[in-house]
PDB file of C-alpha atoms and ligand atoms in Angstrom:
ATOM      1  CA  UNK A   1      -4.071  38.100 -21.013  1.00 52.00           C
ATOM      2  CA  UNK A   2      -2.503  37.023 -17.911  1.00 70.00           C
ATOM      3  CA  UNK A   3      -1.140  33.947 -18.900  1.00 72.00           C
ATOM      4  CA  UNK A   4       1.056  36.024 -20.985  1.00 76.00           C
ATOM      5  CA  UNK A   5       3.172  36.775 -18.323  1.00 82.00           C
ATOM      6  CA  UNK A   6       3.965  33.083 -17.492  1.00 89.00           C
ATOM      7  CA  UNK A   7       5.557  32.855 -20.887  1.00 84.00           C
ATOM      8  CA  UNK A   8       9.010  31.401 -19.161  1.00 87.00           C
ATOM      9  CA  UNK A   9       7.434  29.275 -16.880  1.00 93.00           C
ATOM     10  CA  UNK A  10       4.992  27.595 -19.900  1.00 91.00           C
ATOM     11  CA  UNK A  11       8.306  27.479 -22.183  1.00 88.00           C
ATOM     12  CA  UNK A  12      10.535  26.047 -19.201  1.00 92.00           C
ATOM     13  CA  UNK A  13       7.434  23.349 -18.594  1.00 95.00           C
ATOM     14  CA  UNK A  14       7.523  22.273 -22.249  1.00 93.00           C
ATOM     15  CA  UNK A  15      10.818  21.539 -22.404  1.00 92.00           C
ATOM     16  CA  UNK A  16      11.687  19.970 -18.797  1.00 95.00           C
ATOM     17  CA  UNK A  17       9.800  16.352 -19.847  1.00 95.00           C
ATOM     18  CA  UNK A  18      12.858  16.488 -22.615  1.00 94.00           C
ATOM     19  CA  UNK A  19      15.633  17.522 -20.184  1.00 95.00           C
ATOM     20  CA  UNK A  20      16.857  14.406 -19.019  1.00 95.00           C
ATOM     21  CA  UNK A  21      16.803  12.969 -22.256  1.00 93.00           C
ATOM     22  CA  UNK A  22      19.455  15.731 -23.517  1.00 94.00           C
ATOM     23  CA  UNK A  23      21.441  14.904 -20.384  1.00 96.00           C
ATOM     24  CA  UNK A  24      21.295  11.175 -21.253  1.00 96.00           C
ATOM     25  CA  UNK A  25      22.356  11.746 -24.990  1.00 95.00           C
ATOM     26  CA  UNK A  26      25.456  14.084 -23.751  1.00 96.00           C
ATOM     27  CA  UNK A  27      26.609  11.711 -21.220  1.00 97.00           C
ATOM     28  CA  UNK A  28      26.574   8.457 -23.336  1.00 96.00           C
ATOM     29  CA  UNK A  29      28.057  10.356 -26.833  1.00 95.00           C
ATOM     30  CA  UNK A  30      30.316  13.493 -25.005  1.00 95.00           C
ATOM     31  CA  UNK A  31      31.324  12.089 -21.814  1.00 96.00           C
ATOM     32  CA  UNK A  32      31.578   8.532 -22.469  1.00 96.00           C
ATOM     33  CA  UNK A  33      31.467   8.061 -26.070  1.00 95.00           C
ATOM     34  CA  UNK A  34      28.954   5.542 -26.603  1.00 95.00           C
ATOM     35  CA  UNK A  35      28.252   5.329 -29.990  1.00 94.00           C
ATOM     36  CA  UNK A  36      24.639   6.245 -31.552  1.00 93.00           C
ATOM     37  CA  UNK A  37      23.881   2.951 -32.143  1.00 94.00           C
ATOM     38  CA  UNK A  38      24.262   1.775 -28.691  1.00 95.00           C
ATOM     39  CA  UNK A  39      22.741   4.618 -27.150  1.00 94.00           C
ATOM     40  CA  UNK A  40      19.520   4.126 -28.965  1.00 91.00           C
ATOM     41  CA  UNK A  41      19.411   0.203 -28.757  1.00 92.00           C
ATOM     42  CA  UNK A  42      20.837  -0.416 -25.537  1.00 94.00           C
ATOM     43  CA  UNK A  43      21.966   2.215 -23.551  1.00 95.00           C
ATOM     44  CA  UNK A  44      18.701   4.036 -23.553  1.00 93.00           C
ATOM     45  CA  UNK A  45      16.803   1.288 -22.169  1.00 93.00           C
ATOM     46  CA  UNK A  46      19.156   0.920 -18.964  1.00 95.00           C
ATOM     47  CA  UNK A  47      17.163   1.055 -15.884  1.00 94.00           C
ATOM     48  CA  UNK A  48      19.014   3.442 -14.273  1.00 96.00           C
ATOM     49  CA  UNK A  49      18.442   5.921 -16.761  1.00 96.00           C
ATOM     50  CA  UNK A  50      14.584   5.132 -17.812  1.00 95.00           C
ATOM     51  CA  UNK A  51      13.984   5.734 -14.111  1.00 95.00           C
ATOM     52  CA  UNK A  52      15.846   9.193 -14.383  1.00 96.00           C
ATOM     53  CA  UNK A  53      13.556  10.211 -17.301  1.00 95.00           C
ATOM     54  CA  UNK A  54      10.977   9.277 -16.012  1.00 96.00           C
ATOM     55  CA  UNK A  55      10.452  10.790 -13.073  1.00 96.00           C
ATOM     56  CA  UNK A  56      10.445  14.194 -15.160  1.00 96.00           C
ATOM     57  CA  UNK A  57       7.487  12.610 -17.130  1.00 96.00           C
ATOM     58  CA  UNK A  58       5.356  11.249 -14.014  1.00 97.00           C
ATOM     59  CA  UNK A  59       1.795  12.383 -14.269  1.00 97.00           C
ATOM     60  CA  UNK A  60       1.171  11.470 -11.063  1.00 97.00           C
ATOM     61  CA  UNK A  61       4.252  13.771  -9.361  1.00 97.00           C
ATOM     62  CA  UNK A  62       2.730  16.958 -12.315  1.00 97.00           C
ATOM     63  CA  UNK A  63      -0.407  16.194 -10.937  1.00 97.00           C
ATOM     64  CA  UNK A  64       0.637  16.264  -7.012  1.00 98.00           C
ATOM     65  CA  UNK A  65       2.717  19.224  -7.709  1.00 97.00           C
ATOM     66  CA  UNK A  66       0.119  20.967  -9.724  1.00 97.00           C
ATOM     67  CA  UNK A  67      -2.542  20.560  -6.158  1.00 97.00           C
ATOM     68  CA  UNK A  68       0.334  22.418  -3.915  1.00 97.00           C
ATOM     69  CA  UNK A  69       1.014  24.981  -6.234  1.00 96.00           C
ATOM     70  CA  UNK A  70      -3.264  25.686  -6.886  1.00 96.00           C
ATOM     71  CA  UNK A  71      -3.235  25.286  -2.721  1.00 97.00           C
ATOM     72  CA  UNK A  72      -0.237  27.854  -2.699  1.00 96.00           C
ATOM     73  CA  UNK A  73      -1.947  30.028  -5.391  1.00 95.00           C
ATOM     74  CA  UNK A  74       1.667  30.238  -7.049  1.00 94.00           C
ATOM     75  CA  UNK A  75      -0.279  30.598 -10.713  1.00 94.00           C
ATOM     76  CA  UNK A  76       3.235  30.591 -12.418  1.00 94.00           C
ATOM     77  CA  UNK A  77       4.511  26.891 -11.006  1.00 96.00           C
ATOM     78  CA  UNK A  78       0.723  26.290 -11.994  1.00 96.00           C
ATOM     79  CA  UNK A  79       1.322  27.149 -15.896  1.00 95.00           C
ATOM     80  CA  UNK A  80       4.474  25.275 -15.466  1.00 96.00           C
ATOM     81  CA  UNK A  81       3.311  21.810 -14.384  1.00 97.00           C
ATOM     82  CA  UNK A  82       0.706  22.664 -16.345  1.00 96.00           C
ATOM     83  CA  UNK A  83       2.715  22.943 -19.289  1.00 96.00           C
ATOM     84  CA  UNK A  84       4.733  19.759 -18.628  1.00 97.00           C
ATOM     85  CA  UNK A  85       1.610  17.799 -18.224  1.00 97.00           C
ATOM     86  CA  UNK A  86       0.627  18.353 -21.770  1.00 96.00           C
ATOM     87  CA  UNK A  87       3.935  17.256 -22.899  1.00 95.00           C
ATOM     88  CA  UNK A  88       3.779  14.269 -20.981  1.00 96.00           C
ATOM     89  CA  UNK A  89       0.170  13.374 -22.300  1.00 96.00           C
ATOM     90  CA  UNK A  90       1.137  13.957 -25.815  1.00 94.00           C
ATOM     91  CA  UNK A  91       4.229  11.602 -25.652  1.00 95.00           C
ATOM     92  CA  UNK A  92       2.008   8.814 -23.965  1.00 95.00           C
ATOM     93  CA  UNK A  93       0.054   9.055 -27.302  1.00 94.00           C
ATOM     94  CA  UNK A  94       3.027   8.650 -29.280  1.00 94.00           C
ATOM     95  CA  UNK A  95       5.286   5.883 -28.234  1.00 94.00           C
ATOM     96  CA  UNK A  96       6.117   2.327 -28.306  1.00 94.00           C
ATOM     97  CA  UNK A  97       8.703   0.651 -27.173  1.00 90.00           C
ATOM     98  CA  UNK A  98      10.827   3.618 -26.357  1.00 90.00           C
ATOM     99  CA  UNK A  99       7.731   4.845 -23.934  1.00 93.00           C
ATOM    100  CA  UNK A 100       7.889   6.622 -20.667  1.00 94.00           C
ATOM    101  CA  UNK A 101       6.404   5.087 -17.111  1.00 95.00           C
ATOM    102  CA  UNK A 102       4.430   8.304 -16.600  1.00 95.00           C
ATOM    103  CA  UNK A 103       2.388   6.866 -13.550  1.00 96.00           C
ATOM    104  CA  UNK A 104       5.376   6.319 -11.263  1.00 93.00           C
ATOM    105  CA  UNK A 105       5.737   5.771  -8.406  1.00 94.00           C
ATOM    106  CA  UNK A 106       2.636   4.292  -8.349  1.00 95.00           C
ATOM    107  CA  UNK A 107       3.085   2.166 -11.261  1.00 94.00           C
ATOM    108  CA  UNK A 108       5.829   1.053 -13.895  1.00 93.00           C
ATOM    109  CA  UNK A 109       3.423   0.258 -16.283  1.00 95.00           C
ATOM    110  CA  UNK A 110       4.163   2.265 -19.391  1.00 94.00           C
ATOM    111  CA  UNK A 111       1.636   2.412 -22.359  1.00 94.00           C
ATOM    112  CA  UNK A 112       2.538   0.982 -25.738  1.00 95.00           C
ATOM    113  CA  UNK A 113       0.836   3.374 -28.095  1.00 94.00           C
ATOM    114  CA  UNK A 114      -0.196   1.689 -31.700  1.00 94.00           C
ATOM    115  CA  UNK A 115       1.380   5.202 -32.903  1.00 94.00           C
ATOM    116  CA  UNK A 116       4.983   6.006 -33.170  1.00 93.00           C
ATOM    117  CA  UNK A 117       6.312   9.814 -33.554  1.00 90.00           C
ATOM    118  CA  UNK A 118       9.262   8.460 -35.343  1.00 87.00           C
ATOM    119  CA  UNK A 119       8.714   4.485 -36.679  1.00 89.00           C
ATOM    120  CA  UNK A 120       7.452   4.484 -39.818  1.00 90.00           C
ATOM    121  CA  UNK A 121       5.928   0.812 -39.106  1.00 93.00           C
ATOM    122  CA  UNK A 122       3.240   3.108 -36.951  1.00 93.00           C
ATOM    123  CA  UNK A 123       1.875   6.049 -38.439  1.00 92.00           C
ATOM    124  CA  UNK A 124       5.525   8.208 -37.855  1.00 89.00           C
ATOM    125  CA  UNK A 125       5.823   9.337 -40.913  1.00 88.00           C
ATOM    126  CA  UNK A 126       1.885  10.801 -40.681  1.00 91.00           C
ATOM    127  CA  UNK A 127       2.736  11.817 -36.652  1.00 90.00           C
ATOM    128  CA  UNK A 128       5.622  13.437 -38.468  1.00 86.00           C
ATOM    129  CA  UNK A 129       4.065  15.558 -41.012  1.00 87.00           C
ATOM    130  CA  UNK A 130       1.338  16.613 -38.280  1.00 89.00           C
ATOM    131  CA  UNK A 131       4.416  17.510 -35.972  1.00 87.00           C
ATOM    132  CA  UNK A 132       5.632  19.900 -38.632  1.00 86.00           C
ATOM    133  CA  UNK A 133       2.031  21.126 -39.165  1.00 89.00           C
ATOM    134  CA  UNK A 134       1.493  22.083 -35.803  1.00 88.00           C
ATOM    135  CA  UNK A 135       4.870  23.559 -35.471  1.00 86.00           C
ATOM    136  CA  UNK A 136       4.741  25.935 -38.587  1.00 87.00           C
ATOM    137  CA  UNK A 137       1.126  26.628 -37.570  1.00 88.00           C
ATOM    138  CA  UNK A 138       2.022  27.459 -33.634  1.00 85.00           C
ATOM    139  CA  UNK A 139       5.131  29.280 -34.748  1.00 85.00           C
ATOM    140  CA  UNK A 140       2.734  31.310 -37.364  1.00 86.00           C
ATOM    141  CA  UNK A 141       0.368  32.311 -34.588  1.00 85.00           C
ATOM    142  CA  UNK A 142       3.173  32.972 -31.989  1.00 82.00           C
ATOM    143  CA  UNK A 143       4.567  35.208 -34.546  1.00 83.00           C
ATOM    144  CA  UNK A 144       1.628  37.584 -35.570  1.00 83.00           C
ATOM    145  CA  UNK A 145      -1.048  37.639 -32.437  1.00 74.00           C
ATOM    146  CA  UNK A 146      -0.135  36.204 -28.889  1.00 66.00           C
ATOM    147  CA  UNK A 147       3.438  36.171 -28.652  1.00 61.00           C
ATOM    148  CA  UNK A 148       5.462  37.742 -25.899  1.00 72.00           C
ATOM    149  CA  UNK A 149       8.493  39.155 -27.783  1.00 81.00           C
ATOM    150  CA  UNK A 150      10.653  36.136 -26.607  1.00 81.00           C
ATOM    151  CA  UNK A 151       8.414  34.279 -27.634  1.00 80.00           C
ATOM    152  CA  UNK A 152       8.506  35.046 -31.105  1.00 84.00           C
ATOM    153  CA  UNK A 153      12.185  34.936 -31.352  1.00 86.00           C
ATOM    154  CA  UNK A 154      11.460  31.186 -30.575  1.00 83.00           C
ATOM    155  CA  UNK A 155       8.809  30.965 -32.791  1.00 84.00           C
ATOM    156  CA  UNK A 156      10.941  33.035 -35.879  1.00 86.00           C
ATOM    157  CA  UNK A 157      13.908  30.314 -35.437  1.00 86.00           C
ATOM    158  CA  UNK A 158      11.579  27.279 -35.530  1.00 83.00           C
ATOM    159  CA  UNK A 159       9.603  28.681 -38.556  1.00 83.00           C
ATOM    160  CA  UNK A 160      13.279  28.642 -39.970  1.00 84.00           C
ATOM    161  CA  UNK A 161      14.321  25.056 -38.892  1.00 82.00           C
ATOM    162  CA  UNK A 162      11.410  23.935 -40.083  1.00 79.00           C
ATOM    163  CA  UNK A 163      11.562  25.014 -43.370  1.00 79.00           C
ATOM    164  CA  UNK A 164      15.274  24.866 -43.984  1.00 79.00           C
ATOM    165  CA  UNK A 165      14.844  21.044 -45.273  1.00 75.00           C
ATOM    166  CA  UNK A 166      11.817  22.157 -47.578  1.00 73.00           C
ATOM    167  CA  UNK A 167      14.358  24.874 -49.113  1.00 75.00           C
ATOM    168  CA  UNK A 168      17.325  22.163 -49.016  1.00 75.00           C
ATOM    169  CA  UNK A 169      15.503  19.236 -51.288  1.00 73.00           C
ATOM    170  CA  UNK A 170      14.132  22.526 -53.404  1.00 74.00           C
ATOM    171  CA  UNK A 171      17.774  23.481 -54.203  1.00 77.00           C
ATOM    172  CA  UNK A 172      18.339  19.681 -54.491  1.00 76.00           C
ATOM    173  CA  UNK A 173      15.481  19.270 -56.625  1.00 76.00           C
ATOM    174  CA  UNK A 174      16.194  22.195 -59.049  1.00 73.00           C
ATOM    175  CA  UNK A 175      19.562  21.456 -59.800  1.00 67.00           C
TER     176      UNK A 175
HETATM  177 ZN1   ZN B 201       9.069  14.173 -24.469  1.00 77.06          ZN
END
């Protein structure tokens, strides 16, 4: 399969809608030692940096880049916006208060989803366990029928994260 070969391109476009965030989180804690607390109930909501993430989760800029790149025929920038798009949908499904604007800059209007990935007040407990389901599941079919090599190095370590707290409250459990 073709797509195959776009294997860094799709991995690099799943993970770019969460780049900024990482940058954000290592700023605040490493650089200028805000605590957790603050970061996640103030800090996170500053202006300056909501506008930073959120430019890496604008459907509207995928969607512009994703027409130059079909014009340009340049299939791998393609899978790649393609990629991030899908990311971006999926977290306007699942967030509240801590959603992204993902229609600037046309619009800073940001969807408040009745369905949390993380709140237990809405449904994150349930998103949660259908996280982990999909997870395991992708990682299992990464592992043993489409995966590029790399890929299921990937997939091997996030089959083991994923069950590493299952085999922790086990040992727990047991004891
Ligand atoms: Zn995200």
């Amino acid at each position: 399969m073709r797509w195959r070969s776009h294997w860094v391109a799709i991995t690099g476009g799943a993970l770019i809608p969460d780049l900024p965030m990482v940058l954000f989180y290592l700023t605040e804690r490493l650089v200028l030692g805000t605590s957790n607390r603050v970061i996640w109930s103030t800090r996170y909501f500053d202006p300056a940096w909501q506008g930073f993430i959120d430019i890496f989760n604008s459907l509207p800029l995928i969607g512009l880049g994703a027409y130059i790149a079909w014009r340009a025929r340049a299939s791998a920038w393609l899978a790649f916006l393609a990629s991030m798009a899908v990311h971006s949908l999926t977290d306007l499904l699942v967030h509240r208060e801590d959603a992204h604007a993902h229609f600037i800059p046309l619009s800073s209007w940001r969807f408040i989803s009745p369905v949390s990935y993380w709140d237990p007040r809405y449904y994150g407990g349930l998103v949660g366990g259908f996280e982990l389901v999909l997870i395991v599941g992708g990682s299992a079919v990464l592992l043993t029928c489409y995966g590029h090599r790399s890929w299921r190095v990937i997939a091997g370590v996030l089959l083991f994260l994923s069950i590493l707290p299952a085999f922790y409250a086990l040992s727990v459990w047991i004891r």
